[in-house]
Amino acid sequence: MTALARTHPLRRIPHAGSLGMILLLLVAGRLVNPSFLSPMNLWAVLSVSALLAVASAGQTLVILSGNQGIDLSVGAIMTLTALMVSGMAGSSDEAVPLTLAVVLALGALIGLANGIGVRFLALYPLVVTLGVSFVIEGLALVYAQSQPPQMPGPLIESIGIGRFFGIPWLVVIGAVMTVLMTLLLRFTRYGRQLYLVGSNIRAAQMAGVPVTRVVLTTYAASGLLAAVAGVLLYGYVASANLSIGAPYTMMTIAATVIGGTALSGGSGSFIGTVLGAVIFSLISNLLIMLGLGPALRYAISGLVLIAVLFATSRDAA
Amino acid sequence: MTLVLQGISRDFGPVRALDDVSLAIGPGECRALYGGNGSGKSTMAKIASGILSAGAGRVLVDDRPLARTSPAEARALGVGITFQELSLIGELTTGENLVLADVPRRFGFLLDRRGADAAAHAALKRVGLAGLRGRRVELLQTGEKYLVELAKALQSHPRYLIIDELTSAMHASEVEIFAGLLAEHLAAGGGALFVSHRLPELRRFCNTISVLRNGKLVFEGALADVADDDLVKWAGGGHRDEMPASRAPLAGEIRVQATGLRPLPGARPINLAFRSGEITGIGGLPDQGQKHIQRLLAGLQPAVAGERVTLSGAALALGDSAAIAAQGISFVSGDRDEMVFARRTIRENMQAPFVAMKGRPMPDDAAILAALDRLNTRHAGIDRPIGGLSGGNQQKILVARCLLLNPQVIVAEDCTKGIDVASRNDVHHLLRELAHVQGAAVIVTSSDDQELAGLCDRVLVLDGGQVIAELSKVEQTLDAQAIVSAYMKQERAA
């Protein structure tokens, strides 16, 4: 019992590892290029991080839900959403509210389908969400062929690249999302039930947790949040294509896991994921600053990921 | 030329399962190993066959010691074992299962299919099932599976055969095959140890007997010399630790009324009632329907057609654990793997049922700490993960959770499994208070008949899904001896 009580002082600071990593990356960036710490670059990194954090919100919920929970359809949903917003809203703002309602509902429905596959068909989440992602990609292709993508209207564009009192809208949205997600996980009944289900689904059932409702809500929320991220991505890139969301599937998993959420479920936080997204974005940014081409950048960020996971997953165990 | 188990002791955590037990089996001898639930007889069989290690003592096979805990080594020395909980792999064919331990090979690494098939055919022919060698084991009937298990044990030509319970699901013709093979084995100079709690079987097959009670050897001798009644008494008698006397129950109104229960598939439906303020134990041999009753009441198992349960007059939403928990039934099991949120804190584990349901105020830290104190639970702060505590303390936390819930009904499934005597007494004390002071209906099972007798106000003894005895503390018909006699007598009559 005394061994439990003794803890390294650094461990008492939440997310000490991630914060240290961010500091390290900032220092390294400064050494590589003095403009790394310029406000412009920092806002750019934060915007990309916020976009990734929003995209990872659903992934965090799904991974927290445990029982091999993972959502491989995030990227496909983001692609479909971007294409649909582009096709439906066009370059004006008039149709934006209706369009948003449609794409967000569609995202939630796709997520619900994932949840049904996981809970009622008792399939592995990996298999269900991968299968669904192929279906969505097919739909996206059909949609893109009938509705050629357009440039976003002023509203969507300003969400993507505009600023609010000097702060990029993406960062504002990311901050709001961080607060909402944290409240959701810490203080709502659903959030607390999610941790129980992720930690031990049988024990949750024994305690009377409505397990099915929690699992379905989680996957539906993941689909909805992926759709939100798809809208933001479309605004940020200011165009839509068939592969726009694809990298996000793996990036969201990376951000979530770097952020300390256990892949086995039941332990983790959204703040962790946000810091994970910042780390991931800083690494990419640093590699761009070093003038590396995309090929090398991918390879190196992969290796760095493994190194980070090696360091963080050991102290999680 | 004997199989000798010498001074065997074995602990499971704080529980002493075997205490300095010795026995020997000579050529042509079939020794019965007899005892009630949890007497240590299966542990003894597993130690003899190298599946479990002995804490103290040694196993000698024809004067050669079994040096390692290894079934393969025991087999090499000449000990074979058959299990009731079968050691066969359902997805493989009967033939594959038989040759699994020693697959015929070509060039040392290639599977010799023809050789394997021939070996399987020869082995299965002995039990009259050669025609089934291509069939997957999961498709066999229970009796057939048992014979395959026996064929597998005989495959290595053991000099000593350990039979850990014959299944009651065996056909008379299958029992004949078994009897023939056993006789053949003994006539060839082999020995056998027959583990069972069924006297008719033991009488039929064995010539000597060792009786275990609470891990101690209480009798040894020729089976022909002793009467059934004595054996039953020796297996059930005595008290291991004195339980504090239970105060007279409130014997309140009927709280749970269950009708049309079918605890075992195909069994006749039964009706049960559980009163408030009373601790009711459900006893009997393992798997006589106890689990079905408890899990049904907790909503963890779908109802069979015709089953209906009311709680204080209102119908229970059978099969819906969340709804049943909200109706006021708490479930606690001794199987911590399915009860504990290991990664989460003690506080979260205590609050879990409140997080699960609406309308109940969340207990604050003071209430949680008070509940834990009542059970003398040791912990280093309730914001620590529960996974770091000992099993006994984890178990106490689960029981303390029931205290917070103050439920109408507590269903406790072997909830003191594997915890030490002091913790066990703490748990008993609390269950008594919940029943006798707070008026809950408490329904318990235990793998230990002593515990049932000490803790409960009333014990229903089940056999084959039927209540064969109802023992009551008030009427002074309840003690461990009576429980054991009830289910043992039933076996004798069968």
Tab-separated table of C-alpha atoms in Angstrom, chain B residues 13-402:
chain	number	residue	atom	x	y	z
B	13	GLY	CA	-4.418	-17.310	-1.469
B	14	PRO	CA	-5.461	-17.250	2.174
B	15	VAL	CA	-7.495	-20.436	1.884
B	16	ARG	CA	-5.967	-23.795	2.791
B	17	ALA	CA	-7.439	-26.241	0.296
B	18	LEU	CA	-5.404	-29.270	1.374
B	19	ASP	CA	-3.738	-29.829	4.710
B	20	ASP	CA	-1.179	-32.613	4.993
B	21	VAL	CA	-3.112	-35.238	3.071
B	22	SER	CA	-1.477	-38.576	2.207
B	23	LEU	CA	-2.776	-41.501	0.233
B	24	ALA	CA	-1.421	-44.413	-1.788
B	25	ILE	CA	-2.762	-46.535	-4.618
B	26	GLY	CA	-1.387	-50.006	-5.340
B	27	PRO	CA	-1.765	-52.318	-8.334
B	28	GLY	CA	-5.319	-53.445	-8.938
B	29	GLU	CA	-6.637	-50.932	-6.412
B	30	CYS	CA	-9.352	-48.448	-7.195
B	31	ARG	CA	-9.429	-45.877	-4.431
B	32	ALA	CA	-12.383	-43.575	-3.915
B	33	LEU	CA	-11.654	-39.961	-3.000
B	34	TYR	CA	-14.815	-38.717	-1.383
B	35	GLY	CA	-15.898	-35.378	0.059
B	36	GLY	CA	-18.388	-32.509	-0.174
B	37	ASN	CA	-18.089	-29.244	-2.108
B	38	GLY	CA	-14.746	-27.564	-1.596
B	39	SER	CA	-13.276	-30.441	0.390
B	40	GLY	CA	-10.139	-30.420	-1.771
B	41	LYS	CA	-10.685	-33.630	-3.684
B	42	SER	CA	-10.329	-32.140	-7.148
B	43	THR	CA	-7.255	-30.209	-6.029
B	44	MET	CA	-5.756	-33.516	-4.904
B	45	ALA	CA	-6.469	-35.085	-8.306
B	46	LYS	CA	-4.873	-32.155	-10.090
B	47	ILE	CA	-1.751	-32.337	-7.947
B	48	ALA	CA	-1.423	-36.077	-8.592
B	49	SER	CA	-1.543	-35.480	-12.338
B	50	GLY	CA	0.902	-32.580	-12.440
B	51	ILE	CA	-1.646	-29.871	-13.233
B	52	LEU	CA	-1.246	-28.045	-9.941
B	53	SER	CA	1.819	-27.808	-7.772
B	54	ALA	CA	1.705	-28.945	-4.174
B	55	GLY	CA	2.591	-26.322	-1.584
B	56	ALA	CA	4.140	-29.031	0.549
B	57	GLY	CA	4.567	-32.780	0.189
B	58	ARG	CA	5.453	-34.873	-2.823
B	59	VAL	CA	4.083	-37.206	-5.445
B	60	LEU	CA	5.882	-40.507	-6.067
B	61	VAL	CA	5.020	-42.658	-9.045
B	62	ASP	CA	6.521	-46.105	-8.574
B	63	ASP	CA	9.195	-44.503	-6.353
B	64	ARG	CA	10.055	-41.879	-8.927
B	65	PRO	CA	9.187	-38.327	-7.813
B	66	LEU	CA	7.071	-36.019	-9.935
B	67	ALA	CA	9.617	-33.232	-9.916
B	68	ARG	CA	7.850	-30.537	-11.929
B	69	THR	CA	4.301	-29.258	-12.243
B	70	SER	CA	3.833	-30.695	-15.682
B	71	PRO	CA	1.020	-32.915	-16.962
B	72	ALA	CA	3.387	-34.164	-19.667
B	73	GLU	CA	5.855	-35.383	-17.062
B	74	ALA	CA	3.118	-36.999	-14.995
B	75	ARG	CA	1.965	-38.739	-18.155
B	76	ALA	CA	5.494	-39.905	-18.889
B	77	LEU	CA	5.723	-41.335	-15.377
B	78	GLY	CA	2.477	-43.224	-15.940
B	79	VAL	CA	-0.349	-41.071	-14.551
B	80	GLY	CA	-3.383	-40.294	-16.711
B	81	ILE	CA	-6.369	-38.131	-15.765
B	82	THR	CA	-9.919	-37.640	-17.028
B	83	PHE	CA	-11.835	-34.492	-16.208
B	84	GLN	CA	-15.479	-33.824	-15.779
B	85	GLU	CA	-14.920	-30.345	-17.114
B	86	LEU	CA	-13.544	-31.932	-20.227
B	87	SER	CA	-10.085	-31.196	-21.502
B	88	LEU	CA	-11.155	-31.615	-25.116
B	89	ILE	CA	-11.042	-28.877	-27.738
B	90	GLY	CA	-14.498	-28.472	-29.237
B	91	GLU	CA	-13.420	-27.146	-32.626
B	92	LEU	CA	-11.158	-30.107	-33.356
B	93	THR	CA	-12.331	-33.550	-34.375
B	94	THR	CA	-12.466	-36.413	-31.943
B	95	GLY	CA	-9.475	-38.004	-33.647
B	96	GLU	CA	-7.424	-34.816	-33.579
B	97	ASN	CA	-8.128	-34.379	-29.882
B	98	LEU	CA	-6.875	-37.858	-29.153
B	99	VAL	CA	-3.510	-37.459	-30.822
B	100	LEU	CA	-3.015	-33.842	-29.768
B	101	ALA	CA	-0.677	-34.589	-26.881
B	102	ASP	CA	1.622	-36.712	-29.007
B	103	VAL	CA	1.053	-36.100	-32.695
B	104	PRO	CA	2.479	-38.819	-34.977
B	105	ARG	CA	5.121	-37.152	-37.119
B	106	ARG	CA	7.199	-37.785	-40.187
B	107	PHE	CA	10.800	-36.550	-40.345
B	108	GLY	CA	10.226	-35.031	-36.945
B	109	PHE	CA	8.063	-32.134	-38.073
B	110	LEU	CA	5.551	-33.176	-40.735
B	111	LEU	CA	2.149	-34.319	-39.544
B	112	ASP	CA	1.691	-38.014	-40.267
B	113	ARG	CA	-2.019	-37.980	-41.123
B	114	ARG	CA	-2.323	-41.683	-41.731
B	115	GLY	CA	-0.450	-42.511	-38.548
B	116	ALA	CA	-2.589	-40.058	-36.567
B	117	ASP	CA	-5.771	-41.525	-37.941
B	118	ALA	CA	-4.662	-45.055	-37.133
B	119	ALA	CA	-3.720	-44.074	-33.579
B	120	ALA	CA	-7.052	-42.306	-33.078
B	121	HIS	CA	-8.937	-45.268	-34.522
B	122	ALA	CA	-7.226	-47.701	-32.171
B	123	ALA	CA	-7.849	-45.526	-29.137
B	124	LEU	CA	-11.493	-44.810	-29.946
B	125	LYS	CA	-12.209	-48.447	-30.739
B	126	ARG	CA	-11.625	-49.230	-27.068
B	127	VAL	CA	-14.532	-46.987	-26.093
B	128	GLY	CA	-16.679	-48.104	-28.995
B	129	LEU	CA	-16.601	-44.743	-30.766
B	130	ALA	CA	-14.176	-45.419	-33.641
B	131	GLY	CA	-16.810	-44.243	-36.104
B	132	LEU	CA	-16.848	-40.756	-34.569
B	133	ARG	CA	-13.199	-39.871	-35.091
B	134	GLY	CA	-13.921	-37.423	-37.899
B	135	ARG	CA	-16.609	-35.570	-35.994
B	136	ARG	CA	-15.967	-32.321	-34.160
B	137	VAL	CA	-16.042	-32.804	-30.401
B	138	GLU	CA	-18.522	-29.958	-29.864
B	139	LEU	CA	-21.097	-31.996	-31.802
B	140	LEU	CA	-20.829	-35.020	-29.486
B	141	GLN	CA	-23.198	-35.759	-26.632
B	142	THR	CA	-21.922	-35.331	-23.102
B	143	GLY	CA	-21.586	-39.044	-22.442
B	144	GLU	CA	-19.703	-39.554	-25.701
B	145	LYS	CA	-17.410	-36.678	-24.875
B	146	TYR	CA	-16.666	-38.304	-21.572
B	147	LEU	CA	-15.711	-41.564	-23.243
B	148	VAL	CA	-13.452	-39.688	-25.649
B	149	GLU	CA	-11.867	-38.053	-22.617
B	150	LEU	CA	-11.322	-41.496	-21.144
B	151	ALA	CA	-9.856	-42.806	-24.406
B	152	LYS	CA	-7.517	-39.807	-24.420
B	153	ALA	CA	-6.343	-40.581	-20.879
B	154	LEU	CA	-5.808	-44.249	-21.733
B	155	GLN	CA	-3.889	-43.287	-24.870
B	156	SER	CA	-0.601	-42.997	-22.989
B	157	HIS	CA	-1.152	-46.396	-21.279
B	158	PRO	CA	-1.032	-44.990	-17.758
B	159	ARG	CA	-0.420	-47.330	-14.855
B	160	TYR	CA	-2.460	-44.984	-12.657
B	161	LEU	CA	-5.691	-43.535	-13.868
B	162	ILE	CA	-7.210	-40.564	-12.076
B	163	ILE	CA	-10.895	-40.113	-12.682
B	164	ASP	CA	-12.062	-36.665	-11.626
B	165	GLU	CA	-15.822	-37.176	-11.504
B	166	LEU	CA	-17.894	-39.174	-13.915
B	167	THR	CA	-20.538	-37.130	-15.583
B	168	SER	CA	-24.086	-37.798	-14.501
B	169	ALA	CA	-25.135	-37.303	-18.109
B	170	MET	CA	-23.791	-40.713	-19.073
B	171	HIS	CA	-26.024	-43.329	-20.587
B	172	ALA	CA	-26.233	-46.705	-18.834
B	173	SER	CA	-24.563	-48.306	-21.861
B	174	GLU	CA	-21.776	-45.767	-21.689
B	175	VAL	CA	-21.263	-46.446	-17.995
B	176	GLU	CA	-20.918	-50.142	-18.946
B	177	ILE	CA	-18.150	-49.312	-21.401
B	178	PHE	CA	-16.443	-47.248	-18.726
B	179	ALA	CA	-16.802	-50.067	-16.178
B	180	GLY	CA	-15.347	-52.580	-18.604
B	181	LEU	CA	-12.319	-50.452	-19.381
B	182	LEU	CA	-11.707	-49.699	-15.717
B	183	ALA	CA	-11.905	-53.418	-14.841
B	184	GLU	CA	-9.485	-54.189	-17.667
B	185	HIS	CA	-7.123	-51.497	-16.433
B	186	LEU	CA	-7.194	-52.815	-12.855
B	187	ALA	CA	-6.854	-56.449	-13.936
B	188	ALA	CA	-3.708	-55.510	-15.861
B	189	GLY	CA	-2.155	-54.325	-12.604
B	190	GLY	CA	-3.032	-50.663	-12.936
B	191	GLY	CA	-4.335	-48.469	-10.132
B	192	ALA	CA	-7.055	-45.837	-10.117
B	193	LEU	CA	-8.136	-42.895	-8.011
B	194	PHE	CA	-11.826	-42.180	-8.435
B	195	VAL	CA	-12.868	-38.692	-7.304
B	196	SER	CA	-16.579	-38.363	-6.671
B	197	HIS	CA	-19.278	-37.346	-4.254
B	198	ARG	CA	-21.679	-40.001	-5.486
B	199	LEU	CA	-21.672	-43.030	-3.243
B	200	PRO	CA	-23.384	-45.510	-5.616
B	201	GLU	CA	-20.675	-44.942	-8.219
B	202	LEU	CA	-17.938	-45.310	-5.636
B	203	ARG	CA	-19.487	-48.474	-4.245
B	204	ARG	CA	-19.636	-49.962	-7.689
B	205	PHE	CA	-16.128	-49.203	-8.863
B	206	CYS	CA	-13.882	-48.840	-5.822
B	207	ASN	CA	-12.486	-51.094	-3.142
B	208	THR	CA	-10.811	-48.542	-0.830
B	209	ILE	CA	-11.799	-45.026	0.169
B	210	SER	CA	-10.248	-41.789	1.485
B	211	VAL	CA	-12.616	-39.156	2.838
B	212	LEU	CA	-11.687	-35.462	2.781
B	213	ARG	CA	-13.315	-32.719	4.775
B	214	ASN	CA	-12.180	-29.104	4.489
B	215	GLY	CA	-8.864	-30.221	3.046
B	216	LYS	CA	-8.096	-32.756	5.768
B	217	LEU	CA	-8.080	-36.526	5.536
B	218	VAL	CA	-10.725	-37.754	7.994
B	219	PHE	CA	-11.064	-41.417	7.091
B	220	GLU	CA	-9.195	-44.061	5.160
B	221	GLY	CA	-10.056	-47.722	4.803
B	222	ALA	CA	-11.791	-50.477	2.884
B	223	LEU	CA	-15.046	-49.352	1.346
B	224	ALA	CA	-16.840	-52.588	2.206
B	225	ASP	CA	-16.300	-51.940	5.920
B	226	VAL	CA	-18.116	-48.620	6.157
B	227	ALA	CA	-21.746	-47.627	5.941
B	228	ASP	CA	-23.033	-44.838	3.721
B	229	ASP	CA	-24.359	-42.898	6.683
B	230	ASP	CA	-20.923	-42.806	8.301
B	231	LEU	CA	-19.304	-41.629	5.092
B	232	VAL	CA	-21.844	-38.847	4.687
B	233	LYS	CA	-21.296	-37.812	8.285
B	234	TRP	CA	-17.514	-37.779	7.967
B	235	ALA	CA	-17.670	-35.736	4.776
B	236	GLY	CA	-20.018	-33.128	6.187
B	237	GLY	CA	-19.365	-32.858	9.883
B	238	GLY	CA	-17.408	-30.469	12.023
B	239	HIS	CA	-17.027	-26.719	12.003
B	240	ARG	CA	-13.930	-25.090	10.653
B	241	ASP	CA	-14.437	-21.672	12.117
B	242	GLU	CA	-17.159	-20.738	14.500
B	243	MET	CA	-19.695	-18.383	13.034
B	244	PRO	CA	-21.257	-15.899	15.401
B	245	ALA	CA	-24.807	-16.962	16.151
B	246	SER	CA	-27.302	-15.258	13.933
B	247	ARG	CA	-30.042	-13.322	15.639
B	248	ALA	CA	-33.576	-14.392	14.970
B	249	PRO	CA	-34.612	-13.051	11.592
B	250	LEU	CA	-37.392	-10.561	11.187
B	251	ALA	CA	-39.063	-13.076	8.844
B	252	GLY	CA	-40.859	-10.281	7.090
B	253	GLU	CA	-43.246	-10.301	4.171
B	254	ILE	CA	-42.519	-12.125	0.951
B	255	ARG	CA	-40.415	-9.804	-1.126
B	256	VAL	CA	-39.458	-11.902	-4.135
B	257	GLN	CA	-41.887	-14.368	-5.614
B	258	ALA	CA	-40.569	-16.474	-8.483
B	259	THR	CA	-42.901	-18.781	-10.352
B	260	GLY	CA	-42.332	-21.267	-13.138
B	261	LEU	CA	-38.560	-21.249	-12.657
B	262	ARG	CA	-36.644	-23.746	-14.725
B	263	PRO	CA	-33.198	-23.715	-13.150
B	264	LEU	CA	-31.948	-26.456	-15.453
B	265	PRO	CA	-33.017	-27.019	-19.048
B	266	GLY	CA	-35.758	-29.619	-19.179
B	267	ALA	CA	-36.316	-29.611	-15.414
B	268	ARG	CA	-39.771	-29.388	-13.899
B	269	PRO	CA	-40.687	-25.750	-13.131
B	270	ILE	CA	-40.458	-24.720	-9.481
B	271	ASN	CA	-41.731	-21.799	-7.416
B	272	LEU	CA	-39.577	-19.963	-4.886
B	273	ALA	CA	-40.237	-17.152	-2.427
B	274	PHE	CA	-37.719	-15.005	-0.600
B	275	ARG	CA	-38.687	-13.002	2.468
B	276	SER	CA	-37.437	-9.661	3.581
B	277	GLY	CA	-35.119	-9.766	6.587
B	278	GLU	CA	-34.001	-13.278	5.778
B	279	ILE	CA	-30.768	-14.698	4.365
B	280	THR	CA	-31.615	-17.590	2.095
B	281	GLY	CA	-28.873	-19.891	0.879
B	282	ILE	CA	-29.141	-22.019	-2.221
B	283	GLY	CA	-27.014	-25.125	-1.746
B	284	GLY	CA	-26.368	-28.443	-3.406
B	285	LEU	CA	-23.761	-29.923	-5.694
B	286	PRO	CA	-22.349	-27.527	-8.294
B	287	ASP	CA	-24.466	-26.707	-11.338
B	288	GLN	CA	-27.810	-27.899	-10.053
B	289	GLY	CA	-29.456	-24.652	-11.145
B	290	GLN	CA	-28.178	-22.236	-8.493
B	291	LYS	CA	-26.522	-20.011	-11.057
B	292	HIS	CA	-29.621	-19.754	-13.210
B	293	ILE	CA	-31.780	-18.641	-10.291
B	294	GLN	CA	-29.364	-15.970	-9.128
B	295	ARG	CA	-28.517	-14.620	-12.556
B	296	LEU	CA	-32.171	-14.555	-13.524
B	297	LEU	CA	-32.982	-12.462	-10.457
B	298	ALA	CA	-30.140	-10.086	-11.351
B	299	GLY	CA	-31.299	-9.755	-14.962
B	300	LEU	CA	-28.063	-11.195	-16.257
B	301	GLN	CA	-29.723	-14.107	-17.944
B	302	PRO	CA	-32.741	-14.147	-20.225
B	303	ALA	CA	-35.853	-15.800	-18.830
B	304	VAL	CA	-36.983	-19.211	-20.030
B	305	ALA	CA	-40.593	-19.387	-21.205
B	306	GLY	CA	-43.015	-19.346	-18.283
B	307	GLU	CA	-40.657	-17.804	-15.776
B	308	ARG	CA	-42.056	-14.891	-13.844
B	309	VAL	CA	-40.631	-12.982	-10.914
B	310	THR	CA	-42.255	-10.265	-8.851
B	311	LEU	CA	-40.533	-7.890	-6.443
B	312	SER	CA	-42.893	-6.638	-3.731
B	313	GLY	CA	-45.736	-7.435	-6.103
B	314	ALA	CA	-44.368	-5.670	-9.197
B	315	ALA	CA	-43.168	-7.754	-12.150
B	316	LEU	CA	-39.400	-7.774	-12.679
B	317	ALA	CA	-38.057	-6.837	-16.102
B	318	LEU	CA	-36.302	-10.175	-16.552
B	319	GLY	CA	-33.242	-10.092	-18.777
B	320	ASP	CA	-32.708	-6.352	-18.332
B	321	SER	CA	-29.993	-5.912	-15.710
B	322	ALA	CA	-30.179	-2.111	-15.763
B	323	ALA	CA	-33.924	-2.092	-15.139
B	324	ILE	CA	-33.658	-4.726	-12.425
B	325	ALA	CA	-30.875	-2.814	-10.667
B	326	ALA	CA	-33.090	0.252	-10.730
B	327	GLN	CA	-35.950	-1.783	-9.263
B	328	GLY	CA	-33.767	-2.453	-6.220
B	329	ILE	CA	-31.912	-5.718	-6.720
B	330	SER	CA	-28.125	-5.641	-6.249
B	331	PHE	CA	-25.867	-8.372	-7.520
B	332	VAL	CA	-22.422	-9.179	-6.187
B	333	SER	CA	-20.274	-12.036	-7.366
B	334	GLY	CA	-17.046	-13.559	-6.108
B	335	ASP	CA	-15.784	-13.554	-9.680
B	336	ARG	CA	-13.901	-10.271	-9.544
B	337	ASP	CA	-13.045	-10.354	-13.251
B	338	GLU	CA	-16.661	-9.626	-13.999
B	339	MET	CA	-17.278	-7.240	-11.095
B	340	VAL	CA	-14.342	-4.857	-10.727
B	341	PHE	CA	-13.376	-1.818	-12.813
B	342	ALA	CA	-9.673	-2.426	-12.232
B	343	ARG	CA	-8.404	0.752	-13.915
B	344	ARG	CA	-10.839	3.021	-12.182
B	345	THR	CA	-10.632	4.427	-8.674
B	346	ILE	CA	-12.213	2.972	-5.563
B	347	ARG	CA	-14.619	5.921	-5.542
B	348	GLU	CA	-15.770	5.215	-9.084
B	349	ASN	CA	-16.191	1.539	-8.320
B	350	MET	CA	-18.348	2.404	-5.329
B	351	GLN	CA	-20.380	4.916	-7.296
B	352	ALA	CA	-20.832	2.748	-10.389
B	353	PRO	CA	-24.405	1.618	-9.668
B	354	PHE	CA	-25.379	5.230	-8.960
B	355	VAL	CA	-23.762	6.341	-12.196
B	356	ALA	CA	-25.687	3.569	-13.905
B	357	MET	CA	-29.151	4.565	-12.771
B	358	LYS	CA	-31.062	7.780	-12.496
B	359	GLY	CA	-32.856	9.093	-9.462
B	360	ARG	CA	-30.474	8.045	-6.717
B	361	PRO	CA	-28.291	10.710	-5.099
B	362	MET	CA	-24.591	10.057	-5.666
B	363	PRO	CA	-22.890	9.017	-2.405
B	364	ASP	CA	-20.266	11.525	-1.318
B	365	ASP	CA	-16.793	10.695	-0.069
B	366	ALA	CA	-17.887	10.675	3.570
B	367	ALA	CA	-20.548	8.042	2.859
B	368	ILE	CA	-18.084	5.971	0.840
B	369	LEU	CA	-15.441	6.101	3.556
B	370	ALA	CA	-17.982	5.196	6.217
B	371	ALA	CA	-19.113	2.157	4.217
B	372	LEU	CA	-15.518	1.036	3.699
B	373	ASP	CA	-14.751	1.442	7.377
B	374	ARG	CA	-17.677	-0.742	8.295
B	375	LEU	CA	-15.947	-3.563	6.458
B	376	ASN	CA	-12.452	-2.780	7.772
B	377	THR	CA	-11.294	-2.249	4.226
B	378	ARG	CA	-7.661	-1.312	3.831
B	379	HIS	CA	-6.868	1.212	1.121
B	380	ALA	CA	-4.506	4.091	0.442
B	381	GLY	CA	-7.182	6.585	-0.542
B	382	ILE	CA	-10.376	6.224	-2.530
B	383	ASP	CA	-8.922	8.053	-5.526
B	384	ARG	CA	-6.528	5.155	-6.145
B	385	PRO	CA	-7.261	2.479	-8.741
B	386	ILE	CA	-9.010	-0.482	-7.155
B	387	GLY	CA	-6.787	-2.831	-9.166
B	388	GLY	CA	-3.892	-2.221	-6.766
B	389	LEU	CA	-5.692	-3.760	-3.783
B	390	SER	CA	-5.683	-7.371	-2.648
B	391	GLY	CA	-8.500	-9.624	-3.829
B	392	GLY	CA	-10.085	-9.692	-0.384
B	393	ASN	CA	-10.161	-5.913	-0.146
B	394	GLN	CA	-11.564	-5.590	-3.668
B	395	GLN	CA	-14.278	-8.014	-2.667
B	396	LYS	CA	-15.081	-6.022	0.458
B	397	ILE	CA	-15.431	-2.878	-1.615
B	398	LEU	CA	-17.965	-4.620	-3.821
B	399	VAL	CA	-19.961	-5.664	-0.780
B	400	ALA	CA	-19.650	-2.207	0.780
B	401	ARG	CA	-21.194	-0.906	-2.421
B	402	CYS	CA	-24.348	-2.847	-1.566
